[in-house]
Tab-separated table of C-alpha atoms in Angstrom:
chain	number	residue	atom	x	y	z
A	1234	ARG	CA	-15.221	14.938	-35.177
A	1235	ASN	CA	-11.996	16.059	-36.897
A	1236	LEU	CA	-12.763	19.680	-36.059
A	1237	LYS	CA	-13.209	18.761	-32.407
A	1238	LYS	CA	-9.888	16.901	-32.348
A	1239	ALA	CA	-8.164	19.798	-34.069
A	1240	ILE	CA	-9.508	22.282	-31.514
A	1241	ILE	CA	-8.465	20.053	-28.606
A	1242	GLY	CA	-5.022	19.573	-30.132
A	1243	PHE	CA	-4.622	23.314	-30.660
A	1244	ALA	CA	-5.599	23.910	-27.032
A	1245	TYR	CA	-3.014	21.368	-25.843
A	1246	VAL	CA	-0.321	23.018	-27.967
A	1247	THR	CA	-1.229	26.473	-26.650
A	1248	ILE	CA	-1.163	25.319	-23.030
A	1249	GLY	CA	2.077	23.427	-23.604
A	1250	LEU	CA	3.787	26.423	-25.181
A	1251	PHE	CA	2.603	28.658	-22.357
A	1252	LEU	CA	4.002	26.268	-19.742
A	1253	PHE	CA	7.206	25.901	-21.754
A	1254	VAL	CA	7.790	29.666	-21.885
A	1255	LEU	CA	6.913	29.940	-18.192
A	1256	GLY	CA	9.434	27.229	-17.393
A	1257	LEU	CA	12.102	29.076	-19.371
A	1258	GLU	CA	11.482	32.326	-17.533
A	1259	GLU	CA	11.227	30.770	-14.075
A	1260	GLY	CA	13.828	28.042	-14.321
A	1261	ILE	CA	16.145	27.760	-17.303
A	1262	PHE	CA	17.228	31.381	-17.744
A	1263	PRO	CA	17.893	31.952	-14.015
A	1264	ILE	CA	19.869	28.710	-13.901
A	1265	GLY	CA	21.927	29.830	-16.899
A	1266	GLU	CA	22.696	33.149	-15.269
A	1267	VAL	CA	23.660	31.505	-11.971
A	1268	MET	CA	25.898	28.966	-13.732
A	1269	ALA	CA	27.631	31.679	-15.743
A	1270	LYS	CA	28.091	33.852	-12.654
A	1271	GLN	CA	29.649	30.999	-10.683
A	1272	LEU	CA	31.901	29.901	-13.543
A	1273	THR	CA	33.214	33.417	-14.136
A	1274	ALA	CA	33.615	34.338	-10.460
A	1275	PRO	CA	37.229	35.331	-9.686
A	1276	GLU	CA	37.445	32.867	-6.794
A	1277	PHE	CA	36.407	30.059	-9.145
A	1278	VAL	CA	38.562	31.066	-12.102
A	1279	ASP	CA	41.696	31.293	-9.992
A	1280	SER	CA	41.692	32.178	-6.338
A	1281	ILE	CA	45.371	33.208	-6.358
A	1282	LEU	CA	45.113	35.645	-9.255
A	1283	GLU	CA	45.964	39.175	-8.285
A	1284	ARG	CA	45.188	40.543	-11.727
A	1285	THR	CA	42.370	40.708	-14.220
A	1286	PRO	CA	41.718	37.172	-15.509
A	1287	GLU	CA	42.904	36.439	-19.054
A	1288	TRP	CA	40.990	34.317	-21.559
A	1289	GLN	CA	42.960	31.165	-20.700
A	1290	ASP	CA	41.964	31.495	-17.038
A	1291	TYR	CA	38.379	30.679	-18.019
A	1292	TYR	CA	39.169	27.161	-19.247
A	1293	TRP	CA	36.456	25.688	-16.997
A	1294	VAL	CA	33.918	27.830	-18.839
A	1295	TYR	CA	34.990	26.354	-22.179
A	1296	ILE	CA	34.806	22.803	-20.829
A	1297	PHE	CA	31.394	23.407	-19.284
A	1298	ALA	CA	30.109	25.043	-22.482
A	1299	ALA	CA	31.258	22.064	-24.556
A	1300	VAL	CA	29.590	19.612	-22.153
A	1301	ILE	CA	26.336	21.602	-22.256
A	1302	GLY	CA	26.413	21.706	-26.055
A	1303	PHE	CA	27.123	17.986	-26.402
A	1304	SER	CA	24.627	16.741	-23.817
A	1305	THR	CA	21.722	18.929	-24.933
A	1306	THR	CA	22.245	17.968	-28.572
A	1307	ILE	CA	22.347	14.241	-27.848
A	1308	ALA	CA	19.007	14.635	-26.046
A	1309	GLU	CA	17.452	16.774	-28.801
A	1310	PRO	CA	14.223	15.041	-29.964
A	1311	SER	CA	14.357	16.533	-33.463
A	1312	LEU	CA	17.882	15.185	-34.008
A	1313	ILE	CA	16.815	11.729	-32.833
A	1314	ILE	CA	13.962	11.711	-35.355
A	1315	VAL	CA	16.189	12.883	-38.214
A	1316	SER	CA	18.829	10.267	-37.318
A	1317	ILE	CA	16.238	7.478	-37.348
A	1318	LYS	CA	14.844	8.551	-40.722
A	1319	ALA	CA	18.318	9.046	-42.204
A	1320	LYS	CA	19.308	5.517	-41.198
A	1321	GLU	CA	16.096	4.048	-42.631
A	1322	ILE	CA	16.288	5.874	-45.956
A	1323	SER	CA	20.028	5.304	-46.442
A	1324	GLY	CA	19.719	1.599	-45.699
A	1325	GLY	CA	22.160	1.868	-42.815
A	1326	ALA	CA	24.796	3.854	-44.716
A	1327	ILE	CA	24.225	6.682	-42.247
A	1328	GLY	CA	24.540	5.354	-38.721
A	1329	PHE	CA	22.043	6.421	-36.077
A	1330	TRP	CA	24.698	7.098	-33.465
A	1331	GLY	CA	27.263	8.256	-35.994
A	1332	LEU	CA	25.073	11.141	-37.129
A	1333	ARG	CA	24.032	12.082	-33.597
A	1334	LEU	CA	27.602	12.076	-32.325
A	1335	ALA	CA	28.868	14.062	-35.311
A	1336	VAL	CA	26.224	16.729	-34.756
A	1337	ALA	CA	26.771	16.768	-30.984
A	1338	VAL	CA	30.528	17.209	-31.392
A	1339	GLY	CA	29.883	20.111	-33.759
A	1340	VAL	CA	27.587	21.817	-31.273
A	1341	ALA	CA	30.046	21.202	-28.422
A	1342	ILE	CA	32.838	22.868	-30.392
A	1343	SER	CA	30.591	25.761	-31.379
A	1344	ILE	CA	29.403	26.509	-27.836
A	1345	ALA	CA	32.940	26.334	-26.444
A	1346	LEU	CA	34.123	28.630	-29.233
A	1347	GLY	CA	31.170	30.921	-28.583
A	1348	ALA	CA	32.112	31.139	-24.909
A	1349	PHE	CA	35.651	32.011	-25.976
A	1350	ARG	CA	34.249	34.730	-28.253
A	1351	ILE	CA	32.201	36.234	-25.417
A	1352	ILE	CA	35.131	36.232	-23.004
A	1353	THR	CA	37.611	37.693	-25.495
A	1354	GLY	CA	35.117	40.080	-27.081
A	1355	THR	CA	36.074	39.178	-30.654
A	1356	PRO	CA	33.482	39.997	-33.345
A	1357	LEU	CA	30.994	37.260	-34.209
A	1358	HIS	CA	31.239	37.767	-37.968
A	1359	TYR	CA	34.849	36.547	-38.005
A	1360	TYR	CA	33.696	33.107	-36.897
A	1361	ILE	CA	30.647	33.070	-39.163
A	1362	ILE	CA	32.581	34.035	-42.297
A	1363	ALA	CA	35.400	31.573	-41.589
A	1364	GLY	CA	32.928	28.795	-40.786
A	1365	TYR	CA	30.903	29.212	-43.956
A	1366	LEU	CA	34.073	29.315	-46.042
A	1367	VAL	CA	34.932	25.907	-44.580
A	1368	VAL	CA	31.386	24.685	-45.320
A	1369	MET	CA	31.612	25.825	-48.949
A	1370	ILE	CA	34.947	24.067	-49.431
A	1371	GLN	CA	33.659	20.888	-47.781
A	1372	THR	CA	30.554	20.961	-49.977
A	1373	LEU	CA	32.752	20.573	-53.060
A	1374	PHE	CA	34.360	17.378	-51.745
A	1375	ALA	CA	31.690	15.782	-49.533
A	1376	PRO	CA	29.449	12.998	-50.911
A	1377	LYS	CA	26.621	14.733	-52.761
A	1378	TRP	CA	23.918	12.611	-51.133
A	1379	LEU	CA	25.026	13.767	-47.684
A	1380	VAL	CA	25.259	17.524	-48.275
A	1381	PRO	CA	21.517	18.270	-47.801
A	1382	LEU	CA	21.439	16.186	-44.609
A	1383	ALA	CA	24.504	18.015	-43.297
A	1384	TYR	CA	22.840	21.354	-43.976
A	1385	ASP	CA	19.664	20.221	-42.217
A	1386	SER	CA	21.700	19.010	-39.248
A	1387	GLY	CA	22.433	22.602	-38.357
A	1388	GLY	CA	18.737	23.349	-38.093
A	1389	VAL	CA	17.608	20.348	-36.072
A	1390	THR	CA	20.143	21.057	-33.334
A	1391	THR	CA	18.691	24.458	-32.488
A	1392	SER	CA	15.397	23.246	-31.110
A	1393	THR	CA	13.517	22.654	-27.868
A	1394	VAL	CA	16.292	21.437	-25.586
A	1395	THR	CA	19.370	23.217	-26.908
A	1396	VAL	CA	18.192	26.773	-27.554
A	1397	PRO	CA	16.981	27.684	-24.035
A	1398	LEU	CA	20.094	26.405	-22.256
A	1399	VAL	CA	22.536	27.831	-24.791
A	1400	THR	CA	20.794	31.203	-24.823
A	1401	ALA	CA	20.769	31.327	-21.031
A	1402	LEU	CA	24.463	30.443	-20.924
A	1403	GLY	CA	25.403	33.110	-23.472
A	1404	LEU	CA	23.432	35.864	-21.789
A	1405	GLY	CA	24.726	34.833	-18.377
A	1406	LEU	CA	28.344	34.908	-19.525
A	1407	ALA	CA	28.008	38.272	-21.250
A	1408	SER	CA	26.320	39.733	-18.171
A	1409	ASN	CA	29.050	38.606	-15.776
A	1410	VAL	CA	32.297	38.875	-17.731
A	1411	PRO	CA	33.780	42.359	-17.165
A	1412	GLY	CA	33.519	44.657	-20.174
A	1413	ARG	CA	30.924	42.597	-22.041
A	1414	SER	CA	27.406	43.581	-23.067
A	1415	ALA	CA	24.532	41.105	-22.896
A	1416	LEU	CA	22.964	42.696	-25.975
A	1417	ILE	CA	26.102	42.797	-28.119
A	1418	ASP	CA	27.986	39.737	-26.880
A	1419	GLY	CA	25.288	37.560	-25.308
A	1420	PHE	CA	23.646	36.461	-28.539
A	1421	GLY	CA	25.232	34.550	-31.403
A	1422	LEU	CA	25.762	31.139	-29.825
A	1423	ILE	CA	22.764	29.746	-31.697
A	1424	ALA	CA	24.245	30.914	-35.013
A	1425	LEU	CA	27.460	29.043	-34.255
A	1426	ALA	CA	25.502	25.997	-33.066
A	1427	SER	CA	23.735	25.920	-36.437
A	1428	LEU	CA	26.976	26.273	-38.387
A	1429	PHE	CA	29.421	23.797	-36.896
A	1430	PRO	CA	27.277	20.640	-37.197
A	1431	MET	CA	27.396	21.103	-40.976
A	1432	ILE	CA	31.188	21.030	-40.773
A	1433	THR	CA	31.391	17.995	-38.491
A	1434	VAL	CA	28.747	15.960	-40.355
A	1435	MET	CA	30.457	16.491	-43.714
A	1436	GLY	CA	33.809	15.835	-42.059
A	1437	TYR	CA	32.414	12.605	-40.574
A	1438	ALA	CA	31.170	11.528	-44.017
A	1439	GLN	CA	34.466	12.378	-45.702
A	1440	LEU	CA	36.441	10.503	-43.055
A	1441	SER	CA	34.141	7.467	-43.348
A	1442	HIS	CA	34.503	7.552	-47.136
A	1443	ILE	CA	38.314	7.612	-46.885
A	1444	LEU	CA	38.343	4.771	-44.348
A	1445	ASP	CA	36.015	2.677	-46.535
A	1446	LYS	CA	38.247	3.215	-49.570
A	1447	ASN	CA	41.323	2.201	-47.599
A	1448	ARG	CA	39.525	-0.843	-46.207
A	1449	LEU	CA	38.436	-1.879	-49.706
A	1450	LYS	CA	41.928	-1.314	-51.046
A	1451	ASN	CA	43.462	-3.433	-48.287
A	1452	SER	CA	40.958	-6.245	-48.835
A	1453	LYS	CA	41.771	-6.311	-52.568
A	1454	SER	CA	45.503	-6.386	-51.877
A	1455	GLU	CA	45.045	-9.294	-49.454
A	1456	ARG	CA	43.145	-11.279	-52.096
A	1457	THR	CA	45.895	-10.778	-54.623
């Protein structure tokens, strides 16, 4: 009986993955390319420009990238599960919405910054090295019980919902921005999307810790 269920389950997974990949190829990636093409079109960037657009002329791209990063992360099933479990295990010390919003803000910043990197053509490793230096410094000062969760937060964001849309956006931008290569510049958004949630989650915890200390200090001073 268990073998039969396992075979049926494996068949469902195989069919589901096949349909998922088919949906990516037929729907998500073309949509990403169309969105990037429209956002980077000269008539959309600035219809009165009589010159090659500069990086600041693509501000709508940065806003759109941040919105895509935030919305896809909030809807990410793996992040929802981790947030529920984190709240249960911590006894409410880690808020369900607090963790989700902290991660989503991190992804939004990372995708907007990644779009900026593609448009300007700056090397990816500058952002990666600087980001991990910040993570290492934060690790020294963040609450020790939160550090593993912050590290895991980078992984749960790059899952079913986020990866296809972000990848499509990156490849679409690199294919349509003049002077950019889809192979060299189109990838790397996922790396940034995995990095920045660690920064924002630890920053959220550090800020909450400071606010709690100030609140406790104020309550003690009021009693005295």
